[in-house]
Amino acid sequence: MSAIFQDDDDDSVKLYSEDPAWADVVPIPQYQGVDALAPINYTEEYQDATNYFRGIVKTGEMSPRVLQLTEHIIRMNPAHYSAWQYRYRTLLALQSPLEDELRLMDRFAIDYLKTYQVWHHRRLLLVALHSVDAAAAELRFIVRALQDDAKNYHTWSYRQWLLAHFNDEARLWAGERAWTEELLEQDVRNNSAWHHRFFVVWGSGVRKGDEDREEVRKRELGFAKDKIALAPNNPSAWNYLRGVLDHTKTPYSTLSTFVQLYTASSAPAADVFDLDNPPPSAGAELPSVNALEFLADIHEQEGQTEQAVQVCVYVVLRYTFTKHFVAQIWKSLANEHDTMRKKYWEFRIREAMQSR
Amino acid sequence: MDSSRVAVIFYSLGTLDLLGAFESKTTAAERESWRKWLWEQQTHGIYGTGFKPGPYMTPEGQSSESSEYDAPHLIMTYTALLSLAILRDDFSQLDRAGILAFLRACQNDDGSFSALPRGGESDLRTAYCAFVISSLLDDWSGMNVDSAITYIRSCISYEGGFGQAPFGEALGGTTYCALAALCLTPSTPSSPRESRLTPAERTRTIRWLSQNQTPSGGFRGRTNKAADACYCFWCGAALNILGAGDLVDRNALATFMSQCQFKFGGIAKAPSERADPYHTYLSLAALALLPPSDADSSWDLPKLDPLWNASEATASWARAHIPAH
């Protein structure tokens, strides 16, 4: 049912008004009232198809040709939510095989990755199918879809919804954490993958095998520290680290030793390797502003206001230096530095001084 | 743009409003016909009264009665009401009771709001629209405020921002929606306004928002993504709502905006992209809220109401002219 409008060699427009198979439908033009605001210059093809769609909606017909018509309209305007709504109800009324509809949607999703309706329709189909097998197949489909756009918000939301909605440990949740690890190996700055990991490990309940929360905490802190070692200025990894500490109510000071490796101006001598405190990778840009911020937070949590202020003043001075000297001399370097947040650090100083 | 026409109109009219160009660029007759067109999108039906995106599903010969597939839409209702305020309408045609009924039809059991009475997206954007509509009408009987606030709070992410929906990654646009909504609602016995964000949450949100101003001067919407003009408004206004607007490097922000300006007019999402009404309006709104300190008077823009996202003059007009009960 999906192929009829896809003949790319045929440039002639298919009009329902010229198709005998649609002769029994009375087309209804769009309402024309007062002078239109922001008038739309419709194509003949779109106008003709939507005239017939309004005709169908009026009579309430739900038939296979309605599926053709709505597909045609959606291809021209994937945000046409009425066409989507009507299509969904027609599928149910005809008891159409919803798996077939999903396969058609696989192509739609890739073509219209950023259209909300494409994903919303999938959700409705999955709810109607009520099948963990179908949900598992969807997880595999999403892996492919993310290869085209690794941070697409709709795609990720859909995955999180699938997992929470079907909530099947063995068939759905089991592979999730390992998969985020794969994604982060490809791109350690993929924040969507970091977020997903947090959702899987902390945000969605306790996964099978993760019952010992103390072990999980250690594992996740270790994971984040290893990734920070690879890229010490990656805010995604630092945010995850903070997220784990906040969620488990662990004082930041427990990571003092680790953080100090990253607040120094240069990497430590590499003679002793402490697995709990991996040092910055060779060539890393130090000190890491993220680490300095973390250090200031440690001091604040411990009530060491003087030290917290000192760290902040140091960062502000560094910003000033970076902005006025480094930026002019080495423009490219300035892009590496976070030069924007001087005011944030000044704010931190004010806040710390007030709490004194 | 059939299904989002009123929203595009709002961004276009809002741009003229912020540029103070209404009197010089439009005629009284045009403004009158635009008001008429917008009122034609107000539609009544079993789910109450609201605005639809345009007449794209309206059959010839029928206008104000909505059918199931020609139903009012929450986002369009918000943008239509503000568009009418920009056009200085007297709101005598507003169906208050119908709009409140429509809001109730859109609210779900978990406190969230669907864009349409029977389905459609439900996330923090639609929640924000429901909150602004209630605030415009100065009437909160169209929603269960406590469950709506519970829903909004369930979208907080560990990073400090709010996701589009529960479990979602922190995102600039929906963080603005959440903070504005929490701020718009008056205190209730079970939810005093100051309790809606703990001090620790506030600190974390400020930290995340400010982390999103990138070396380009523009804001990104998510950690490690590229800057985009619209997030200059969403993140900048969110900081403003938290009383931390002075953390933005405004001169760098203005520099980024000027780089996003398209050579034939308008402002694009990023340098060398094409301009559109959405990014143009939001960029101007960001500059109105967070003007650069070192610019000449050509950068002067009217003051903005950060919660409704409209110029203060338009917001006052709405307050004065939307009839009370």
XYZ file of C-alpha atoms in Angstrom:
681
model
C 0.000 0.000 0.000
C 2.953 2.263 0.370
C 4.472 2.059 -3.050
C 1.997 3.828 -5.222
C 3.222 7.348 -4.742
C 6.885 6.616 -4.822
C 7.552 6.400 -8.514
C 10.287 9.001 -8.874
C 10.496 8.680 -12.653
C 6.947 9.817 -13.063
C 6.847 13.583 -12.713
C 3.170 13.977 -13.453
C 1.093 14.797 -10.414
C -1.486 12.279 -9.354
C -4.748 14.066 -8.717
C -7.642 12.408 -6.931
C -10.020 14.625 -8.880
C -8.926 12.799 -12.041
C -8.946 9.314 -10.546
C -12.122 7.283 -11.219
C -11.471 5.245 -8.081
C -12.170 8.409 -6.042
C -15.131 9.642 -8.082
C -17.576 8.721 -5.320
C -15.932 11.080 -2.794
C -17.068 14.676 -2.666
C -13.972 16.853 -2.226
C -14.317 19.741 0.225
C -12.178 22.814 -0.318
C -10.580 24.565 2.614
C -12.622 27.250 4.328
C -11.886 30.680 2.902
C -12.988 33.408 5.239
C -11.555 36.837 5.736
C -8.318 37.750 3.986
C -5.785 35.211 5.051
C -2.983 36.139 7.408
C 0.271 34.518 6.298
C -1.378 32.888 3.258
C 0.102 29.594 2.151
C 0.890 28.968 -1.476
C -0.269 25.364 -1.756
C 0.752 23.087 -4.584
C -2.029 21.687 -6.716
C -1.162 18.194 -5.527
C -1.435 19.114 -1.831
C -4.624 21.095 -2.322
C -6.260 18.266 -4.240
C -5.269 15.606 -1.689
C -6.403 17.650 1.301
C -9.711 18.471 -0.438
C -10.345 14.737 -0.625
C -9.146 14.252 2.935
C -11.678 16.785 4.237
C -14.286 14.917 2.176
C -13.309 11.614 3.796
C -13.314 13.039 7.311
C -16.798 14.379 6.717
C -18.212 10.998 5.702
C -16.148 9.129 8.296
C -14.928 6.564 5.772
C -12.211 4.247 7.086
C -10.931 2.068 4.271
C -7.662 0.972 2.670
C -7.719 3.900 0.275
C -7.799 6.250 3.297
C -4.447 4.762 4.258
C -3.116 5.651 0.806
C -4.493 9.155 1.002
C -3.161 9.914 4.477
C 0.249 8.508 3.555
C 0.309 10.758 0.518
C -0.538 13.843 2.600
C 1.950 12.951 5.320
C 4.715 12.616 2.754
C 3.949 16.144 1.586
C 3.480 17.510 5.110
C 4.717 15.194 7.886
C 3.467 17.613 10.565
C -0.167 17.273 9.399
C -1.393 15.924 12.718
C -5.003 15.464 11.615
C -3.882 13.137 8.834
C -1.834 11.158 11.360
C -4.749 10.957 13.799
C -7.168 9.824 11.134
C -4.687 7.314 9.780
C -4.177 5.768 13.204
C -7.884 5.327 13.795
C -8.320 3.879 10.324
C -5.587 1.313 10.989
C -7.382 0.207 14.125
C -10.788 0.159 12.450
C -9.468 -2.011 9.596
C -7.502 -4.195 12.002
C -4.534 -3.644 9.732
C -1.340 -5.477 10.660
C 0.425 -2.865 12.761
C 3.820 -4.499 12.213
C 3.520 -3.563 8.534
C 2.764 -0.021 9.536
C 5.887 -0.002 11.690
C 8.040 -1.110 8.776
C 6.605 1.743 6.716
C 7.355 4.039 9.658
C 10.976 2.884 9.649
C 11.420 4.722 6.369
C 9.381 7.711 7.530
C 11.408 8.054 10.704
C 14.648 8.331 8.799
C 13.185 10.784 6.257
C 11.435 12.953 8.847
C 13.680 12.414 11.843
C 12.832 15.746 13.403
C 9.062 15.582 13.079
C 7.266 14.963 16.328
C 4.307 13.184 14.759
C 6.423 10.398 13.277
C 7.505 9.345 16.742
C 4.159 9.921 18.369
C 2.523 7.608 15.813
C 5.067 4.898 16.644
C 4.214 5.206 20.306
C 0.526 4.741 19.596
C 1.298 1.691 17.462
C 3.423 0.149 20.198
C 0.758 0.748 22.814
C -1.788 -0.932 20.544
C 0.531 -3.851 19.734
C 1.184 -4.422 23.424
C 4.104 -6.692 22.621
C 7.544 -6.883 24.223
C 8.842 -8.512 21.038
C 7.804 -5.460 19.077
C 9.406 -3.204 21.683
C 12.659 -5.162 21.478
C 12.617 -4.756 17.699
C 12.090 -1.042 18.209
C 15.229 -0.827 20.355
C 17.181 -2.326 17.469
C 15.599 0.098 15.048
C 16.558 3.043 17.255
C 20.190 1.927 17.252
C 20.124 2.248 13.468
C 18.270 5.578 13.528
C 20.838 7.039 15.914
C 23.602 6.206 13.482
C 22.278 9.043 11.318
C 21.793 11.496 14.160
C 23.316 10.369 17.436
C 21.697 13.101 19.521
C 18.199 13.313 18.069
C 15.937 14.253 20.974
C 12.787 12.538 19.664
C 14.632 9.283 19.087
C 16.071 9.238 22.582
C 12.761 10.191 24.205
C 11.099 7.372 22.341
C 13.667 4.864 23.585
C 13.268 6.044 27.180
C 9.516 5.812 26.853
C 9.704 2.255 25.408
C 11.882 1.056 28.258
C 9.696 2.598 30.938
C 6.420 1.595 29.313
C 7.198 -2.079 28.644
C 9.646 -2.394 31.545
C 10.954 -5.864 30.723
C 14.217 -6.628 32.467
C 15.543 -9.469 30.349
C 14.288 -8.425 26.924
C 14.680 -4.647 27.107
C 16.737 -3.280 29.967
C 19.464 -5.914 29.993
C 21.647 -4.502 27.236
C 21.160 -0.799 27.863
C 24.112 0.069 30.063
C 26.602 -1.800 27.910
C 25.206 -0.045 24.864
C 25.771 3.420 26.366
C 29.345 2.325 26.965
C 29.711 1.519 23.266
C 28.303 4.886 22.284
C 30.613 6.703 24.675
C 33.564 4.835 23.266
C 32.646 6.263 19.874
C 32.083 9.769 21.234
C 32.835 10.525 24.863
C 31.064 13.901 24.502
C 27.703 12.431 23.478
C 25.613 13.896 26.285
C 22.503 11.993 25.197
C 24.361 8.745 25.875
C 25.508 10.018 29.285
C 21.978 11.042 30.104
C 20.656 7.658 29.018
C 23.151 5.923 31.250
C 21.948 7.970 34.204
C 18.357 7.095 33.346
C 19.160 3.368 33.119
C 21.319 3.127 36.247
C 19.718 5.704 38.550
C 16.547 7.177 37.146
C 14.422 4.146 36.365
C 14.626 1.891 39.393
C 17.104 -0.883 40.166
C 18.219 -3.043 37.255
C 18.817 -6.766 37.655
C 22.357 -7.329 38.889
C 22.497 -3.798 40.258
C 20.926 -4.608 43.621
C 24.108 -3.817 45.551
C 23.874 -0.046 45.294
C 27.235 0.531 46.960
C 28.912 -1.518 44.235
C 26.946 0.335 41.584
C 28.024 3.665 43.021
C 31.673 2.617 42.946
C 31.365 1.275 39.437
C 29.721 4.404 38.074
C 32.151 6.765 39.784
C 34.987 4.701 38.353
C 33.421 4.828 34.912
C 33.050 8.600 35.011
C 36.585 9.086 36.326
C 38.037 6.967 33.523
C 36.170 9.041 30.951
C 37.294 12.288 32.582
C 40.877 11.046 32.344
C 40.412 10.712 28.579
C 38.969 14.210 28.173
C 39.385 16.321 31.323
C 37.381 19.260 29.955
C 34.312 17.251 28.953
C 31.328 18.709 30.882
C 29.128 15.665 30.141
C 31.379 13.380 32.185
C 31.708 15.874 35.037
C 27.952 16.410 35.127
C 27.454 12.654 35.321
C 29.988 12.398 38.149
C 28.170 15.145 40.053
C 24.843 13.495 39.300
C 26.005 10.207 40.861
C 27.334 11.976 43.950
C 24.153 14.038 44.386
C 21.892 11.060 43.805
C 23.747 8.879 46.320
C 24.282 11.783 48.721
C 28.034 11.233 48.672
C 30.146 14.204 49.814
C 32.195 15.698 46.998
C 35.255 15.640 49.260
C 35.526 11.861 48.800
C 36.959 12.683 45.369
C 39.554 15.230 46.555
C 42.522 13.125 45.537
C 41.143 12.534 42.073
C 40.138 16.127 41.464
C 43.509 17.514 42.493
C 45.114 15.656 39.615
C 43.053 17.877 37.325
C 43.331 21.212 39.071
C 47.117 21.222 38.767
C 48.656 23.067 35.842
C 50.417 19.989 34.602
C 49.993 16.247 34.757
C 51.649 14.466 37.691
C 54.696 12.275 37.216
C 53.393 8.957 35.996
C 55.385 6.633 38.215
C 52.556 5.488 40.490
C 49.312 4.508 38.889
C 46.354 4.515 41.248
C 43.376 2.741 39.685
C 40.913 4.721 41.789
C 42.403 7.979 40.666
C 43.324 7.793 36.984
C 45.534 10.718 35.920
C 44.777 12.990 32.965
C 45.732 11.561 29.594
C 48.900 12.806 27.955
C 48.533 16.186 26.294
C 45.379 17.074 28.238
C 44.734 20.746 28.701
C 45.189 21.531 32.383
C 43.974 22.754 34.707
C 40.426 21.697 33.889
C 37.916 24.420 34.737
C 35.392 21.692 35.517
C 37.813 20.303 38.090
C 38.402 23.751 39.589
C 34.675 24.200 39.933
C 34.422 20.827 41.598
C 37.213 21.778 43.996
C 35.418 25.005 44.886
C 32.302 22.940 45.574
C 34.250 20.587 47.837
C 35.464 23.566 49.860
C 31.984 24.995 50.029
C 30.442 21.728 51.160
C 33.104 21.433 53.838
C 32.508 24.983 55.024
C 35.980 26.081 53.888
C 34.832 29.404 52.509
C 38.291 30.988 52.295
C 39.564 28.159 50.125
C 36.441 28.196 47.970
C 36.866 31.909 47.343
C 40.530 31.398 46.538
C 39.701 28.855 43.859
C 37.089 31.158 42.356
C 39.412 34.165 42.367
C 42.043 32.057 40.665
C 39.587 31.121 37.921
C 38.466 34.722 37.461
C 42.084 35.846 37.121
C 42.652 33.089 34.633
C 39.639 34.200 32.641
C 40.876 37.742 32.592
C 44.252 36.588 31.434
C 42.806 34.265 28.820
C 40.474 36.873 27.487
C 42.935 39.723 27.221
C 46.138 38.003 26.291
C 45.654 34.466 25.119
C 42.642 35.352 22.996
C 44.599 37.939 21.110
C 47.752 35.983 20.637
C 46.376 32.517 20.035
C 42.840 32.871 18.773
C 42.442 29.152 18.305
C 43.357 28.494 21.904
C 40.692 30.879 23.091
C 38.101 28.583 21.581
C 39.362 25.769 23.745
C 39.051 27.827 26.884
C 35.814 28.585 28.603
C 36.049 32.359 28.502
C 32.352 33.010 28.892
C 31.795 32.267 32.496
C 33.787 34.951 34.260
C 30.569 36.412 35.612
C 29.495 33.019 36.906
C 32.688 32.760 38.933
C 32.295 36.264 40.269
C 28.799 35.228 41.326
C 30.258 32.203 43.094
C 32.628 34.501 44.996
C 29.740 36.756 46.066
C 27.677 33.769 47.193
C 30.583 32.298 49.153
C 31.378 35.617 50.808
C 27.746 35.987 51.841
C 27.677 32.592 53.494
C 30.705 33.485 55.572
C 3.273 25.239 8.077
C -0.450 24.356 7.957
C -0.322 22.794 11.392
C 1.634 25.566 13.115
C 0.492 28.653 11.240
C -0.625 30.746 14.227
C 2.721 30.096 15.928
C 4.610 31.368 12.869
C 2.318 34.400 12.858
C 3.089 35.053 16.524
C 6.830 35.037 15.872
C 6.382 37.406 12.931
C 4.105 39.833 14.764
C 6.308 39.589 17.863
C 9.307 40.596 15.768
C 7.507 43.732 14.552
C 6.431 44.439 18.131
C 9.979 44.218 19.515
C 11.318 46.351 16.688
C 8.640 48.973 17.400
C 7.740 48.783 13.715
C 3.983 48.266 13.936
C 2.893 51.801 13.220
C 5.377 52.349 10.416
C 5.223 48.956 8.708
C 1.559 47.997 8.932
C -1.703 49.836 8.290
C -4.731 50.030 10.554
C -6.718 48.147 7.923
C -4.163 45.322 7.859
C -4.155 45.045 11.613
C -7.948 44.930 11.619
C -8.074 42.137 9.046
C -5.404 40.143 10.910
C -7.397 40.376 14.135
C -10.427 39.139 12.260
C -8.496 36.241 10.805
C -7.153 35.252 14.230
C -10.643 35.320 15.774
C -11.783 33.036 12.988
C -9.396 30.442 14.393
C -11.213 30.471 17.734
C -13.328 27.361 17.597
C -15.956 25.887 19.889
C -16.884 22.269 20.390
C -17.387 19.499 22.877
C -13.890 20.064 24.278
C -14.434 23.732 24.962
C -12.963 26.682 23.115
C -9.495 27.332 21.803
C -7.600 28.358 18.714
C -6.659 26.071 15.859
C -3.479 26.594 13.821
C -5.404 27.804 10.773
C -8.349 26.765 8.632
C -6.492 23.864 7.026
C -8.960 21.277 8.244
C -11.980 23.556 8.160
C -14.468 22.677 5.411
C -15.730 25.370 3.128
C -18.886 26.963 4.469
C -18.205 26.177 8.110
C -16.121 28.145 10.530
C -16.600 28.371 14.256
C -17.805 24.862 15.089
C -14.902 22.470 15.670
C -14.934 18.850 14.591
C -12.766 16.161 16.066
C -10.116 16.624 13.380
C -10.321 20.395 13.390
C -9.910 20.828 17.125
C -8.275 23.661 19.045
C -4.597 23.290 19.917
C -2.947 24.402 23.150
C 0.195 25.950 21.642
C -1.897 27.772 19.028
C -4.201 29.106 21.732
C -1.273 30.615 23.628
C 0.281 32.144 20.504
C -3.093 33.421 19.211
C -3.900 35.217 22.469
C -0.505 36.933 22.521
C -0.790 37.787 18.813
C -4.133 39.458 19.505
C -2.569 41.442 22.347
C 0.236 42.551 20.004
C -2.487 43.666 17.573
C -4.153 45.578 20.464
C -7.416 43.692 20.242
C -10.171 44.490 22.741
C -10.780 40.758 23.462
C -14.533 41.244 23.406
C -14.855 37.974 21.432
C -12.923 35.916 23.971
C -14.788 32.894 25.324
C -13.247 32.699 28.800
C -15.332 29.849 30.144
C -14.801 27.848 26.957
C -11.036 28.249 27.117
C -10.948 27.075 30.733
C -13.003 24.030 29.731
C -10.540 23.375 26.896
C -7.597 23.472 29.334
C -9.353 20.939 31.548
C -9.926 18.706 28.514
C -6.207 18.829 27.713
C -4.880 17.998 31.194
C -3.942 14.350 31.746
C -4.022 12.331 34.944
C -0.315 12.787 35.544
C -0.748 16.572 35.513
C 0.710 17.047 32.023
C -1.166 18.688 29.154
C -1.779 17.308 25.660
C -1.630 19.726 22.756
C -5.067 18.519 21.652
C -8.019 17.466 23.784
C -7.673 13.874 22.577
C -3.982 13.297 22.189
C -1.054 14.938 20.556
C 2.218 15.690 22.261
C 2.284 16.260 25.994
C 5.441 17.759 27.421
C 6.737 20.878 29.158
C 6.004 23.087 26.128
C 2.298 22.337 26.271
C 2.339 22.670 30.071
C 3.926 26.106 29.743
C 1.212 27.200 27.303
C -1.518 26.067 29.708
C 0.145 28.044 32.510
C 0.458 31.228 30.450
C -3.162 30.945 29.287
C -4.316 30.614 32.910
C -2.152 33.569 33.840
C -3.483 35.660 30.922
C -7.023 34.878 32.032
C -5.987 35.331 35.658
C -7.963 32.203 36.450
C -6.457 28.876 37.541
C -9.691 26.887 37.573
C -8.794 25.383 34.176
C -6.209 23.064 35.728
C -5.242 21.007 38.711
C -2.301 23.194 39.715
C -0.762 20.764 42.200
C -0.602 17.831 39.806
C 0.688 20.108 37.041
C 3.519 21.247 39.316
C 4.286 17.659 40.291
C 4.568 16.824 36.583
C 6.888 19.751 35.922
C 9.125 18.783 38.823
C 9.304 15.206 37.552
C 11.153 16.510 34.493
C 14.212 17.790 36.420
C 17.366 16.073 35.245
C 20.528 15.379 37.231
C 22.341 18.025 35.197
C 20.172 20.807 36.569
C 18.021 21.502 33.512
C 14.575 20.109 32.756
C 13.938 17.509 30.054
C 11.089 17.812 27.605
C 9.189 15.130 29.539
C 9.971 12.856 32.511
C 13.268 10.906 31.994
C 14.365 13.363 29.275
C 17.784 14.935 28.785
C 18.150 18.497 30.143
C 17.135 20.927 27.403
C 17.249 24.733 27.338
C 13.796 25.360 25.876
C 11.913 23.165 28.295
C 13.980 24.421 31.229
C 12.653 27.878 30.425
C 9.112 26.485 30.144
C 9.386 24.772 33.529
C 10.858 27.730 35.407
C 8.419 30.223 33.892
C 5.462 27.968 34.698
C 6.597 27.445 38.298
C 6.962 31.195 38.657
C 3.617 32.107 37.055
C 1.444 30.094 39.394
C 0.292 31.656 42.625
C 1.002 29.766 45.822
C -1.405 27.027 46.815
C -1.763 25.593 50.343
C 0.192 22.474 49.355
C 2.633 24.285 47.085
C 3.896 27.662 48.267
C 5.710 29.307 45.401
C 9.076 29.456 47.148
C 9.035 25.688 47.779
C 8.913 24.749 44.133
C 12.665 24.688 43.659
C 14.975 23.851 46.569
C 18.067 26.039 47.061
C 20.254 23.140 45.910
C 18.172 22.684 42.765
C 18.306 26.393 42.044
C 22.104 26.419 42.364
C 22.423 23.401 40.107
C 20.102 24.864 37.481
C 21.993 28.169 37.435
C 25.244 26.260 37.074
C 23.969 24.201 34.139
C 22.394 27.180 32.385
C 25.518 29.268 32.648
C 27.630 26.322 31.491
C 25.661 26.461 28.243
C 27.032 29.802 27.103
C 29.691 28.636 24.691
C 32.921 30.384 23.643
C 31.027 31.657 20.577
C 28.948 33.818 22.927
C 25.758 31.942 22.019
C 23.986 29.418 24.203
C 23.587 25.771 23.392
C 20.452 23.863 24.385
C 22.178 20.754 25.703
C 25.599 19.926 27.118
C 28.226 19.595 24.380
C 25.941 20.692 21.522
C 26.608 23.722 19.294
C 25.217 27.174 20.087
C 21.846 28.097 18.561
C 20.229 31.541 18.574
C 16.949 30.315 20.059
C 18.726 28.963 23.147
C 20.129 32.432 23.789
C 16.571 33.283 24.722
C 15.575 30.023 26.415
C 18.701 29.799 28.610
C 19.157 33.553 29.039
C 15.530 34.081 30.039
C 15.681 31.056 32.359
C 18.657 32.635 34.144
C 16.742 35.892 34.284
C 13.770 34.153 35.921
C 16.136 32.711 38.535
C 17.423 36.219 39.255
C 20.761 35.386 37.638
C 20.510 37.263 34.345
C 23.693 39.113 35.187
C 25.682 35.887 34.790
C 25.291 36.100 31.038
C 28.174 37.634 29.101
C 25.854 39.997 27.237
C 28.367 41.528 24.901
C 29.480 38.112 23.728
C 25.818 37.161 23.336
C 25.173 40.197 21.124
C 28.250 39.379 19.065
C 26.917 35.887 18.428
C 23.475 37.259 17.486
C 24.981 39.674 15.001
C 26.838 36.769 13.398
C 23.543 34.904 13.057
C 21.934 37.754 11.164
C 21.176 36.668 7.620
C 22.507 38.902 4.879
C 19.020 39.496 3.445
C 17.446 40.147 6.850
C 16.240 38.044 9.739
C 18.234 35.972 12.202
C 19.212 32.337 11.750
C 19.853 29.597 14.294
C 23.600 29.839 13.713
C 26.031 31.801 11.541
C 25.664 31.089 7.793
C 22.286 29.365 8.200
C 19.012 30.655 6.774
C 16.826 33.004 8.818
C 13.291 32.157 9.953
C 10.631 33.921 12.070
C 11.161 31.663 15.103
C 14.885 32.363 15.480
C 14.452 36.010 14.548
C 11.854 36.655 17.226
C 13.644 34.709 19.955
C 16.966 36.399 19.221
C 15.364 39.817 19.547
C 13.623 38.698 22.727
C 16.995 37.594 24.136
C 18.532 40.958 23.284
C 15.548 42.792 24.787
C 16.045 40.900 28.028
C 19.846 40.867 28.045
C 21.000 43.933 26.102
C 24.723 44.441 25.482
C 26.392 47.106 27.615
C 28.649 48.520 24.959
C 26.205 49.036 22.072
C 24.764 52.158 20.465
C 21.076 53.078 20.546
C 20.291 50.994 17.447
C 20.372 48.009 19.820
C 17.703 49.475 22.100
C 14.655 47.229 22.300
C 11.540 47.505 24.448
C 11.478 45.735 27.811
C 10.312 42.141 27.756
C 8.039 40.244 30.139
C 10.234 37.168 30.660
C 7.418 34.856 31.813
C 4.884 35.465 29.052
C 7.568 36.105 26.441
C 6.032 39.331 25.123
C 6.995 42.990 25.260
C 5.937 44.668 28.488
C 3.625 46.981 26.545
C 1.879 43.986 24.984
C 1.703 42.228 28.352
C 0.137 45.314 29.973
C -2.347 45.558 27.129
C -3.373 41.943 27.691
C -3.695 42.529 31.434
C -5.855 45.573 30.881
C -8.069 44.231 28.101
C -8.644 40.539 28.665
C -11.992 40.786 30.416
C -12.093 39.696 34.036
C -14.699 36.961 34.510
